[in-house]
Each structure stands twice: as structure tokens, then as C-alpha cells.
Short mmCIF file of C-alpha atoms and ligand atoms in Angstrom, two decimals:
data_model
loop_
_atom_site.label_atom_id
_atom_site.label_comp_id
_atom_site.label_asym_id
_atom_site.label_seq_id
_atom_site.Cartn_x
_atom_site.Cartn_y
_atom_site.Cartn_z
CA MET A 1 20.20 -16.70 -50.20
CA ARG A 2 20.87 -18.28 -47.29
CA LYS A 3 22.67 -14.53 -46.54
CA LEU A 4 19.05 -13.13 -47.37
CA THR A 5 17.42 -14.80 -44.69
CA VAL A 6 19.75 -14.44 -41.82
CA MET A 7 19.28 -10.83 -42.56
CA LEU A 8 15.96 -10.84 -42.37
CA LEU A 9 15.53 -13.20 -39.30
CA LEU A 10 18.20 -10.28 -38.01
CA ALA A 11 15.87 -7.63 -39.26
CA ALA A 12 13.16 -9.02 -37.58
CA VAL A 13 14.52 -9.61 -33.93
CA VAL A 14 15.33 -5.78 -34.19
CA LEU A 15 12.21 -4.16 -35.94
CA VAL A 16 9.61 -6.25 -33.92
CA PRO A 17 7.90 -4.69 -31.10
CA GLY A 18 8.62 -6.22 -27.87
CA ARG A 19 12.20 -7.96 -29.17
CA SER A 20 13.20 -4.21 -29.85
CA ALA A 21 13.16 -3.47 -26.30
CA ALA A 22 13.02 -0.17 -27.40
CA GLN A 23 10.23 1.36 -24.95
CA LYS A 24 8.88 0.72 -21.24
CA TRP A 25 6.40 -1.08 -20.14
CA GLU A 26 3.02 0.28 -21.24
CA GLY A 27 -0.77 0.23 -18.47
CA LEU A 28 1.22 -0.34 -15.37
CA ALA A 29 0.78 3.09 -14.14
CA ASP A 30 -2.40 4.86 -15.24
CA THR A 31 -3.52 5.64 -11.62
CA PRO A 32 0.18 6.33 -9.59
CA GLN A 33 0.93 2.61 -8.05
CA MET A 34 0.03 1.68 -4.45
CA GLY A 35 1.45 -1.33 -2.20
CA TRP A 36 3.90 -1.41 0.80
CA ASN A 37 7.80 -1.58 0.61
CA SER A 38 10.10 -2.93 3.78
CA TRP A 39 12.47 -0.12 3.82
CA ASN A 40 10.67 3.22 6.12
CA LYS A 41 10.20 0.46 8.56
CA PHE A 42 12.33 -2.55 8.89
CA GLY A 43 15.24 -1.73 6.93
CA GLN A 44 17.87 -3.99 6.31
CA ASN A 45 16.41 -6.58 8.60
CA ILE A 46 13.88 -8.77 6.37
CA SER A 47 13.48 -12.22 5.66
CA GLU A 48 10.71 -14.42 3.54
CA GLN A 49 8.65 -14.33 7.01
CA LEU A 50 8.28 -11.29 7.29
CA ILE A 51 7.60 -10.26 3.85
CA ARG A 52 4.85 -13.43 4.47
CA GLU A 53 3.33 -11.90 7.40
CA GLN A 54 3.10 -8.43 5.84
CA ALA A 55 1.48 -9.99 2.96
CA ASP A 56 -1.23 -11.69 5.46
CA ALA A 57 -1.55 -8.24 6.73
CA MET A 58 -2.07 -6.77 3.38
CA VAL A 59 -4.65 -9.28 3.14
CA ALA A 60 -6.50 -9.18 6.29
CA GLU A 61 -6.75 -5.49 6.66
CA GLY A 62 -8.72 -5.27 4.07
CA LEU A 63 -5.93 -3.14 2.41
CA VAL A 64 -5.72 -5.59 -0.64
CA ASP A 65 -8.95 -4.28 -1.39
CA ALA A 66 -8.64 -0.86 -1.07
CA GLY A 67 -6.20 -0.75 -3.62
CA TYR A 68 -2.66 -1.70 -2.36
CA ILE A 69 -1.71 -4.38 -4.15
CA TYR A 70 2.28 -4.58 -4.67
CA LEU A 71 4.40 -5.52 -1.89
CA ASN A 72 8.16 -4.41 -2.06
CA MET A 73 10.87 -5.78 -0.96
CA ASP A 74 13.68 -3.23 -0.72
CA ASP A 75 17.66 -3.70 0.16
CA CYS A 76 19.20 -6.87 1.60
CA TRP A 77 16.95 -9.69 0.34
CA HIS A 78 20.30 -10.33 -1.85
CA GLY A 79 22.99 -12.90 -1.40
CA GLU A 80 25.34 -13.47 -4.31
CA ARG A 81 25.81 -14.23 -7.72
CA ASP A 82 26.14 -18.03 -8.31
CA ALA A 83 28.81 -19.44 -11.03
CA ASP A 84 27.04 -18.24 -14.08
CA GLY A 85 26.50 -14.57 -12.62
CA PHE A 86 22.36 -15.13 -11.80
CA VAL A 87 21.33 -12.97 -8.62
CA GLN A 88 20.97 -14.89 -5.69
CA PRO A 89 18.85 -14.42 -2.65
CA ASP A 90 20.24 -14.16 0.81
CA PRO A 91 20.22 -17.81 1.77
CA LYS A 92 19.58 -16.72 5.33
CA THR A 93 16.63 -15.04 5.59
CA PHE A 94 15.17 -16.34 2.16
CA PRO A 95 16.05 -20.08 2.08
CA SER A 96 12.76 -20.62 0.11
CA GLY A 97 13.76 -18.32 -2.64
CA ILE A 98 12.06 -15.51 -4.31
CA GLU A 99 10.15 -17.63 -6.59
CA ALA A 100 7.93 -18.96 -3.71
CA LEU A 101 7.42 -16.00 -2.59
CA ALA A 102 6.29 -14.71 -5.23
CA ASP A 103 3.62 -17.61 -5.44
CA TYR A 104 2.81 -17.19 -2.23
CA VAL A 105 2.47 -13.36 -2.96
CA HIS A 106 0.10 -13.76 -6.01
CA SER A 107 -2.16 -16.76 -4.47
CA LYS A 108 -3.23 -13.25 -2.24
CA GLY A 109 -4.44 -11.86 -4.81
CA MET A 110 -1.11 -9.29 -4.94
CA LYS A 111 1.82 -8.63 -6.68
CA LEU A 112 6.24 -8.79 -5.47
CA GLY A 113 8.03 -6.09 -5.98
CA ILE A 114 12.01 -6.37 -5.59
CA TYR A 115 14.93 -3.81 -5.52
CA SER A 116 18.19 -3.40 -6.87
CA ASP A 117 21.24 -0.94 -7.85
CA ALA A 118 22.81 0.81 -10.90
CA GLY A 119 25.60 0.04 -9.16
CA ARG A 120 27.88 -2.21 -8.32
CA ARG A 121 26.64 -2.79 -4.67
CA THR A 122 23.04 -1.62 -3.36
CA CYS A 123 23.05 1.37 -0.87
CA ALA A 124 23.42 -0.86 1.93
CA GLY A 125 26.40 -3.36 0.01
CA ARG A 126 24.58 -5.71 -1.61
CA THR A 127 24.92 -7.26 -5.08
CA GLY A 128 24.08 -4.36 -7.54
CA SER A 129 23.31 -4.94 -11.18
CA PHE A 130 26.18 -3.02 -12.78
CA GLY A 131 27.56 -4.86 -15.75
CA HIS A 132 24.19 -8.00 -15.04
CA GLU A 133 21.12 -5.65 -16.32
CA TYR A 134 19.73 -7.97 -19.15
CA GLN A 135 20.35 -11.22 -16.96
CA ASP A 136 18.65 -9.80 -13.74
CA ALA A 137 15.97 -8.61 -15.67
CA LEU A 138 15.39 -12.30 -16.89
CA GLN A 139 16.13 -13.79 -13.38
CA TYR A 140 13.46 -11.21 -11.86
CA ALA A 141 10.90 -12.18 -14.85
CA ARG A 142 11.58 -15.84 -14.13
CA TRP A 143 10.73 -15.42 -10.62
CA GLY A 144 7.51 -13.60 -11.13
CA ILE A 145 8.37 -10.17 -9.92
CA ASP A 146 6.18 -7.33 -11.26
CA TYR A 147 7.64 -4.62 -9.28
CA LEU A 148 11.72 -2.91 -9.06
CA LYS A 149 12.87 -0.19 -7.34
CA TYR A 150 15.77 0.56 -9.08
CA ASP A 151 18.48 2.67 -6.92
CA TRP A 152 21.34 5.43 -7.42
CA CYS A 153 24.35 4.18 -5.02
CA ALA A 154 27.81 3.30 -6.29
CA THR A 155 27.22 3.94 -9.78
CA GLU A 156 30.64 6.16 -9.47
CA ASN A 157 30.39 8.22 -13.07
CA ILE A 158 27.91 6.41 -15.11
CA ASN A 159 25.35 8.35 -17.59
CA PRO A 160 21.98 8.42 -14.99
CA ARG A 161 19.73 8.34 -18.55
CA GLY A 162 21.74 5.45 -20.29
CA ALA A 163 21.53 3.48 -16.50
CA TYR A 164 18.34 3.75 -16.36
CA THR A 165 17.32 3.59 -20.32
CA LEU A 166 19.58 -0.13 -20.20
CA MET A 167 17.61 -1.35 -17.18
CA ARG A 168 13.74 -0.25 -18.74
CA ASP A 169 15.09 -2.04 -22.01
CA ALA A 170 16.22 -5.59 -19.88
CA LEU A 171 13.12 -5.37 -18.26
CA ARG A 172 11.20 -4.90 -21.44
CA ALA A 173 13.18 -7.86 -23.33
CA ALA A 174 12.51 -9.90 -20.11
CA GLY A 175 9.02 -10.30 -21.56
CA ARG A 176 7.61 -9.96 -18.13
CA PRO A 177 5.22 -6.49 -17.52
CA ILE A 178 7.84 -4.94 -14.11
CA PHE A 179 6.34 -1.61 -13.15
CA PHE A 180 9.73 0.51 -13.04
CA SER A 181 9.83 2.68 -10.00
CA MET A 182 13.48 4.98 -10.32
CA CYS A 183 15.10 6.01 -7.18
CA GLU A 184 17.93 8.51 -7.65
CA TRP A 185 17.28 11.12 -5.35
CA GLY A 186 15.73 13.76 -8.33
CA THR A 187 19.99 14.40 -8.63
CA ASN A 188 19.81 14.20 -12.20
CA LYS A 189 16.31 16.51 -12.56
CA PRO A 190 14.87 12.98 -14.04
CA TRP A 191 11.45 14.58 -14.69
CA GLU A 192 13.08 15.99 -17.64
CA TRP A 193 13.61 12.63 -19.04
CA ALA A 194 12.42 9.95 -17.39
CA ALA A 195 8.77 9.80 -18.92
CA GLU A 196 10.16 6.93 -21.55
CA VAL A 197 12.29 5.75 -19.11
CA GLY A 198 10.04 4.29 -15.95
CA HIS A 199 6.86 4.58 -14.06
CA SER A 200 8.15 6.82 -11.77
CA TRP A 201 11.03 9.10 -10.17
CA ARG A 202 12.08 9.95 -7.10
CA THR A 203 11.82 13.66 -6.57
CA THR A 204 13.68 14.14 -3.16
CA GLY A 205 15.90 12.52 -0.78
CA ASP A 206 14.98 9.75 1.85
CA ILE A 207 11.87 10.74 4.16
CA THR A 208 11.93 10.53 7.71
CA ALA A 209 8.71 10.05 9.93
CA ARG A 210 9.78 14.01 10.94
CA PHE A 211 6.86 16.26 9.50
CA ALA A 212 8.83 19.73 10.38
CA GLY A 213 12.72 21.19 10.73
CA ASN A 214 15.19 21.03 8.87
CA PRO A 215 16.38 17.91 6.50
CA ARG A 216 19.62 16.56 7.99
CA GLN A 217 22.57 16.85 6.32
CA ARG A 218 22.96 16.26 1.81
CA GLY A 219 19.32 15.84 1.32
CA TRP A 220 18.94 12.48 3.71
CA GLY A 221 16.18 12.67 6.13
CA GLN A 222 13.84 14.43 4.67
CA THR A 223 10.65 16.25 6.65
CA VAL A 224 7.32 15.82 5.19
CA LEU A 225 7.31 19.58 4.61
CA SER A 226 11.13 19.66 2.65
CA ILE A 227 9.62 16.84 0.85
CA ILE A 228 5.89 19.04 -0.44
CA ASP A 229 8.19 21.69 -1.27
CA GLN A 230 10.88 19.85 -3.36
CA ASN A 231 8.03 18.16 -5.28
CA ALA A 232 5.16 20.98 -5.70
CA PRO A 233 6.72 22.76 -8.38
CA LEU A 234 6.95 19.34 -10.35
CA ARG A 235 3.54 18.94 -11.69
CA LYS A 236 3.91 19.24 -15.08
CA TYR A 237 6.10 16.46 -15.26
CA ALA A 238 3.61 14.03 -13.99
CA GLY A 239 0.86 12.47 -15.80
CA PRO A 240 -0.37 8.81 -16.45
CA GLY A 241 2.36 6.45 -17.05
CA HIS A 242 4.89 8.58 -15.51
CA TRP A 243 4.63 10.28 -12.01
CA ASN A 244 7.09 12.54 -9.40
CA ASP A 245 7.30 10.23 -6.47
CA PRO A 246 8.30 12.18 -3.24
CA ASP A 247 9.01 9.12 -1.41
CA MET A 248 7.38 6.35 0.87
CA LEU A 249 4.92 6.76 3.48
CA GLU A 250 6.16 7.46 7.29
CA VAL A 251 2.04 6.62 8.41
CA GLY A 252 2.48 4.95 11.23
CA ASN A 253 5.89 5.34 11.86
CA GLY A 254 6.03 7.64 15.16
CA MET A 255 4.61 11.17 14.00
CA SER A 256 1.17 12.68 15.45
CA VAL A 257 -2.37 11.15 13.85
CA ASN A 258 -2.30 15.16 12.94
CA GLU A 259 0.55 14.77 11.24
CA ASP A 260 0.27 11.38 9.58
CA ARG A 261 -3.56 12.58 8.24
CA ALA A 262 -1.72 15.70 6.50
CA HIS A 263 1.39 14.20 5.00
CA PHE A 264 -1.72 11.33 3.62
CA SER A 265 -3.68 13.87 2.51
CA MET A 266 -0.63 15.55 0.47
CA TRP A 267 0.67 12.64 -0.80
CA CYS A 268 -3.00 11.74 -2.02
CA MET A 269 -3.09 15.78 -3.60
CA MET A 270 0.83 15.10 -4.99
CA ALA A 271 -0.96 12.13 -7.29
CA ALA A 272 2.19 10.55 -5.56
CA PRO A 273 2.61 7.01 -5.14
CA LEU A 274 0.77 6.08 -2.20
CA ILE A 275 3.34 3.29 -0.74
CA LEU A 276 2.96 2.16 2.75
CA GLY A 277 6.16 2.28 5.15
CA ASN A 278 4.51 1.04 8.04
CA ASP A 279 4.40 -2.72 10.23
CA LEU A 280 1.08 -3.41 8.74
CA SER A 281 0.37 -6.32 11.73
CA LYS A 282 0.94 -3.56 14.28
CA MET A 283 -1.61 -1.15 13.69
CA THR A 284 -3.40 1.58 15.27
CA ASP A 285 -6.81 2.17 15.00
CA ASP A 286 -6.16 6.16 14.10
CA THR A 287 -3.74 4.21 11.17
CA ARG A 288 -5.91 2.49 9.81
CA ALA A 289 -8.23 5.02 9.45
CA ILE A 290 -5.75 6.95 7.69
CA ILE A 291 -4.60 4.89 5.15
CA LEU A 292 -8.02 2.86 4.28
CA ASN A 293 -9.86 6.45 3.84
CA LYS A 294 -11.45 5.87 0.25
CA LYS A 295 -12.47 9.12 -0.42
CA VAL A 296 -9.42 10.21 0.28
CA ILE A 297 -7.29 7.62 -2.06
CA ALA A 298 -9.83 8.55 -4.46
CA ILE A 299 -8.15 11.65 -4.56
CA ASP A 300 -4.92 10.20 -5.12
CA GLN A 301 -5.96 7.74 -7.80
CA ASP A 302 -8.07 10.10 -10.20
CA LYS A 303 -8.36 9.41 -13.69
CA LEU A 304 -7.32 12.71 -14.84
CA GLY A 305 -4.08 12.46 -13.01
CA VAL A 306 -3.73 15.29 -12.63
CA GLN A 307 -0.85 16.64 -9.76
CA GLY A 308 -2.29 18.98 -7.64
CA LEU A 309 -1.19 23.04 -7.46
CA ARG A 310 -0.24 24.64 -4.68
CA TYR A 311 -2.82 28.15 -5.32
CA LYS A 312 -1.92 30.37 -2.18
CA THR A 313 -0.19 30.35 1.25
CA GLU A 314 -1.39 32.88 3.64
CA ASN A 315 0.83 32.95 6.77
CA ASP A 316 0.80 28.55 7.84
CA ILE A 317 -1.87 28.56 5.35
CA GLU A 318 -1.36 26.89 2.15
CA TYR A 319 -4.49 26.58 -0.33
CA TRP A 320 -4.41 23.29 -2.57
CA PHE A 321 -6.51 22.50 -5.25
CA LYS A 322 -6.30 19.60 -7.51
CA PRO A 323 -8.98 18.82 -10.77
CA LEU A 324 -10.76 15.74 -10.78
CA GLU A 325 -12.57 13.85 -13.50
CA GLY A 326 -15.83 14.93 -14.27
CA GLY A 327 -15.63 18.72 -12.96
CA ASP A 328 -15.17 17.55 -9.43
CA TRP A 329 -11.93 19.59 -7.44
CA ALA A 330 -10.50 18.31 -5.07
CA PHE A 331 -9.17 20.85 -2.01
CA CYS A 332 -7.10 20.70 0.80
CA LEU A 333 -6.16 23.68 3.50
CA LEU A 334 -2.66 22.27 4.60
CA ASN A 335 -1.72 24.23 8.25
CA ARG A 336 2.33 24.10 8.44
CA GLY A 337 2.33 25.80 11.74
CA THR A 338 2.08 24.07 15.45
CA GLU A 339 -0.93 26.54 16.34
CA PRO A 340 -4.74 26.11 15.07
CA ALA A 341 -5.81 28.17 12.11
CA GLU A 342 -9.88 29.60 12.31
CA LEU A 343 -10.52 30.11 8.48
CA ASN A 344 -13.36 31.68 6.42
CA ILE A 345 -13.50 30.23 2.96
CA ASN A 346 -14.99 32.41 0.67
CA TRP A 347 -15.01 30.82 -2.43
CA GLN A 348 -14.56 33.66 -4.64
CA ASP A 349 -11.65 34.46 -3.35
CA LEU A 350 -10.72 31.14 -4.97
CA ASN A 351 -11.47 31.14 -8.68
CA LEU A 352 -8.75 30.08 -10.36
CA THR A 353 -7.72 28.49 -13.68
CA ASP A 354 -4.75 25.98 -14.06
CA GLU A 355 -3.02 26.84 -16.89
CA GLU A 356 0.17 24.94 -16.49
CA VAL A 357 -1.25 21.84 -16.77
CA SER A 358 -5.41 20.52 -16.80
CA GLY A 359 -6.38 24.58 -18.21
CA LEU A 360 -9.46 23.59 -16.21
CA SER A 361 -10.89 26.85 -13.76
CA THR A 362 -12.67 26.37 -10.86
CA GLN A 363 -15.27 29.26 -11.69
CA PHE A 364 -17.09 29.79 -7.89
CA ASP A 365 -18.34 32.79 -9.79
CA ALA A 366 -20.18 30.82 -12.35
CA ILE A 367 -20.79 27.11 -10.70
CA THR A 368 -22.06 26.12 -7.47
CA TYR A 369 -20.33 22.51 -6.06
CA ASN A 370 -21.59 21.02 -2.88
CA ILE A 371 -18.78 20.45 -0.39
CA GLU A 372 -17.74 17.10 0.94
CA ASN A 373 -16.21 16.98 3.74
CA LEU A 374 -13.41 13.85 3.58
CA TRP A 375 -11.72 13.89 7.50
CA GLU A 376 -15.46 13.20 8.86
CA PHE A 377 -16.99 9.69 8.96
CA ASN A 378 -20.36 10.11 9.55
CA ALA A 379 -21.65 10.64 6.21
CA LYS A 380 -23.99 13.05 7.40
CA LYS A 381 -22.05 15.11 8.99
CA ALA A 382 -19.47 14.59 6.13
CA LYS A 383 -21.41 17.44 3.76
CA VAL A 384 -20.91 20.87 4.59
CA GLY A 385 -23.22 22.69 2.19
CA ASN A 386 -22.23 24.62 -0.75
CA THR A 387 -20.36 27.25 -2.21
CA LYS A 388 -22.81 29.81 -2.17
CA LYS A 389 -22.20 30.46 1.37
CA ALA A 390 -18.36 31.34 3.08
CA LEU A 391 -17.25 27.81 4.63
CA LYS A 392 -15.72 28.67 8.21
CA VAL A 393 -13.05 25.73 9.71
CA THR A 394 -10.35 25.08 12.47
CA VAL A 395 -7.63 23.29 11.38
CA PRO A 396 -4.98 21.74 13.91
CA GLY A 397 -1.37 22.78 13.98
CA HIS A 398 0.74 20.32 11.42
CA ASP A 399 -2.69 19.04 9.82
CA VAL A 400 -5.57 19.47 7.07
CA ALA A 401 -9.06 19.82 5.98
CA MET A 402 -9.47 18.29 3.02
CA TYR A 403 -12.62 18.42 0.81
CA ARG A 404 -14.61 16.66 -2.50
CA LEU A 405 -15.92 19.57 -4.19
CA THR A 406 -18.78 18.39 -7.24
CA PRO A 407 -20.55 20.68 -9.03
CA ASN A 408 -24.48 21.08 -8.08
CA LYS A 409 -25.88 20.19 -11.02
CA LYS A 410 -29.69 20.84 -10.21
C1 GLA B 1 18.14 4.59 -0.99
C2 GLA B 1 16.80 4.84 -1.20
C3 GLA B 1 15.54 4.29 0.11
C4 GLA B 1 15.98 3.06 0.22
C5 GLA B 1 17.56 2.85 0.50
C6 GLA B 1 18.00 1.34 0.99
O1 GLA B 1 18.49 5.46 0.48
O2 GLA B 1 16.89 6.00 -1.73
O3 GLA B 1 14.92 4.06 -0.47
O4 GLA B 1 15.75 2.09 -0.88
O5 GLA B 1 18.53 3.49 -0.11
O6 GLA B 1 19.63 1.07 0.97
#
């Protein structure tokens, strides 16, 4: 009898969903995640004071209202493990502890993200999670963490799918919904296997604040254009709950305003996570106008969740389309060159069907769309006619022209 009870109890632990930890947390990534991360601007120099300052700026600048809800610490928050093996924050830079920081961030209406690595050490040499996955997940959950970026340095020869699945299960078992952002740089083609594992996966090496030119050696020091080229062909793998992640934003970190605008627009066209990487406490008006453009953000966050497609390339100009909810389309002209391009867009030349993902067609021959210029802030001027007439536009070098097309219902 007692044996039977024990067996039943064991079966319950293994079979009851949530206890069995055999799936990722659902419902956390219906649209691509939005927030801020410390790495691109501050690198290894982070502290609880910095994170609090950025949290204050997130609210004051209206970024939280615009949807940027995750505030993510990247590498170097860590100290060592305590005698029981629980990881601790760096006592010099995070003296008040992570739980207090999470309380502060939550009190501001945001969520707090943390960073670890599947190896023994992180990329900057701090404490990694290898061999402590369940313990770390438990620690994060106790602290009130909402997001984990999980890196791939110092992983020796461990199996990537196994390592990421192990942490997914650990997060699930810890009982607190935590967004799982996989960061193995596309090395093991995560798009082929990770839809069940993570909420997003990096598709490339690290971004830098450079628009064009040769990426630096071995995949590091990517540019905006080199990343677009690697991420574009992966569109069929992205969708609600599981997104391609072409790395964090460099808007406000030194590129020209045109380049920043193009970078931000293209990340939205590609339904990419929008994780800001600049100092939010010191922003120019240009940076503000870009990252707070709600109409462009809405393209990224569209509920249909389709990553945009590069329809054609003519000289330096790329023609991008993204099908949206309710029959709308986003249309973006990307100028990869440095010279302005004068274009005459004849819509009848752009009849297309997105056979690969959504099955939707533009049908310019049958449907007339009203055209809205998403980078024109004057509401009247932003309405630039409809698709019965060709559209004349000049796209500056390293810039975009971006539009929302809405079927004219009349
Ligand atoms: C890797 C990641 C970066 C960043 C650093 C931190 O390079 O790809 O995004 O997290 O590690 O050391």
C-alpha cells in the first residue's frame, strides 16, 4: 500500500504540467520583447546605481508607456557562489542585492532581466551557470527576476540543444514566468530547434555602432547591414512566441541620425526584439524621436507576428514588405549606399505574394491602399496619397523611407 502511494506521488510529480518542467513558459513573447540592456553602452561597468538611474529614465522619458518594459543587466553583475552554491551579486557594485533592485524596478512598472552563461564562466569571466542550472533558476525566481539572457562562452564541448533545454526546464521548475533569451550567436542554427526552448535566439555575432563596412574577424563586430543580411533569410522560423534576435539596438551610440533611423526601422520590419542599448539618462532629441516613434514600433509589435521580407534589390535600394494585421502592409525602402536615391514607386510593379510565411498578397491591382509616411511627424503631411498613383521619394544615403499601407475601404 505504502509502495503504491509512493508510486502515485512520483507519477504526480513527473506528469503534472508545471511540475514536470517539460516546456517553456508560454505567453511571454506574443510580440517581440522590448526593453533596455546595459551591454552596448556600458559593457562591464555596471552597478545597482546605474540600473536604478536607467530605470528612472525609462519612466521619465515615456519609454515604459511606449512598451519598453524589460530593464536588463548584462554581464558583470555577478560575484561568486556562497558556501551552498547560490550565486551572489558583486558585493562592491551591487551591495544592496538583486532582490532590492527587482523591487525598485517593479515599483516603477517594469520588469528586471539578468544575464548568465551556459558555461562555467560568462564571456567577461564572471560566474557561469554550468552545473548549477536549477539552483540559478531558483535564485533568479526568488529574487523576482523576469528575463534571462543566456550566453554561450566557455561552453567547451557541451551540447547546445541540451544546455538550453536544461535551463528552460530549470526556469519552468522554479515556478516564476521568466522570459528566456538565448544568446549563442546563431552558431548552432537555433532557429531549427529552439522554438520549443527559448522565446528568442540570437542569429548573429555581436553588433557594433557601425552601419556598413566589413564586419570584424570571426563574426564579431557586426554592422547593421551585415546583420540584416544574415537575419533576412531566417524569416520563416520567427513568429509569436519565438523570435529571431539580430542583437540589441545601437541607436544613440554614435551612428548618424539617418543610420540610426534605418537601423531602428529595419529591426521593426524584421519583427526583432527592441532592446535599447544607449544611455537613457543622456539622450538627444533625435534619438528620442527614433526610439519613441509609436507608429514604427507598432510595425514591430504587430499581432500577426510576421518577419518582413526583402522583396527585391535594385542597385543600393532594397524593397521590404511586412504583412500586418487587418490587411495592412508596412513598406520600407532601405538605401544601403551613401548617395541619396530618387525613386518613383509604381505599385503595380510590386504585386507580390508572401508564399513563404503568411500566404498574403499585396494585390495592388485589386486593392487601393492609403499611404502613411511613418517618419513624417506632421500628421497632415504624413498622409501621402494612395496607391493609384506612383509615389516619388528621395531616400538619403544610409537611410530609409517607411510607410504603412492601409486598404481604402470606400
Ligand atoms: C557576448 C554576447 C553579448 C554580451 C557579452 C557580455 O559577447 O553576445 O551580447 O552579452 O557576451 O560579455
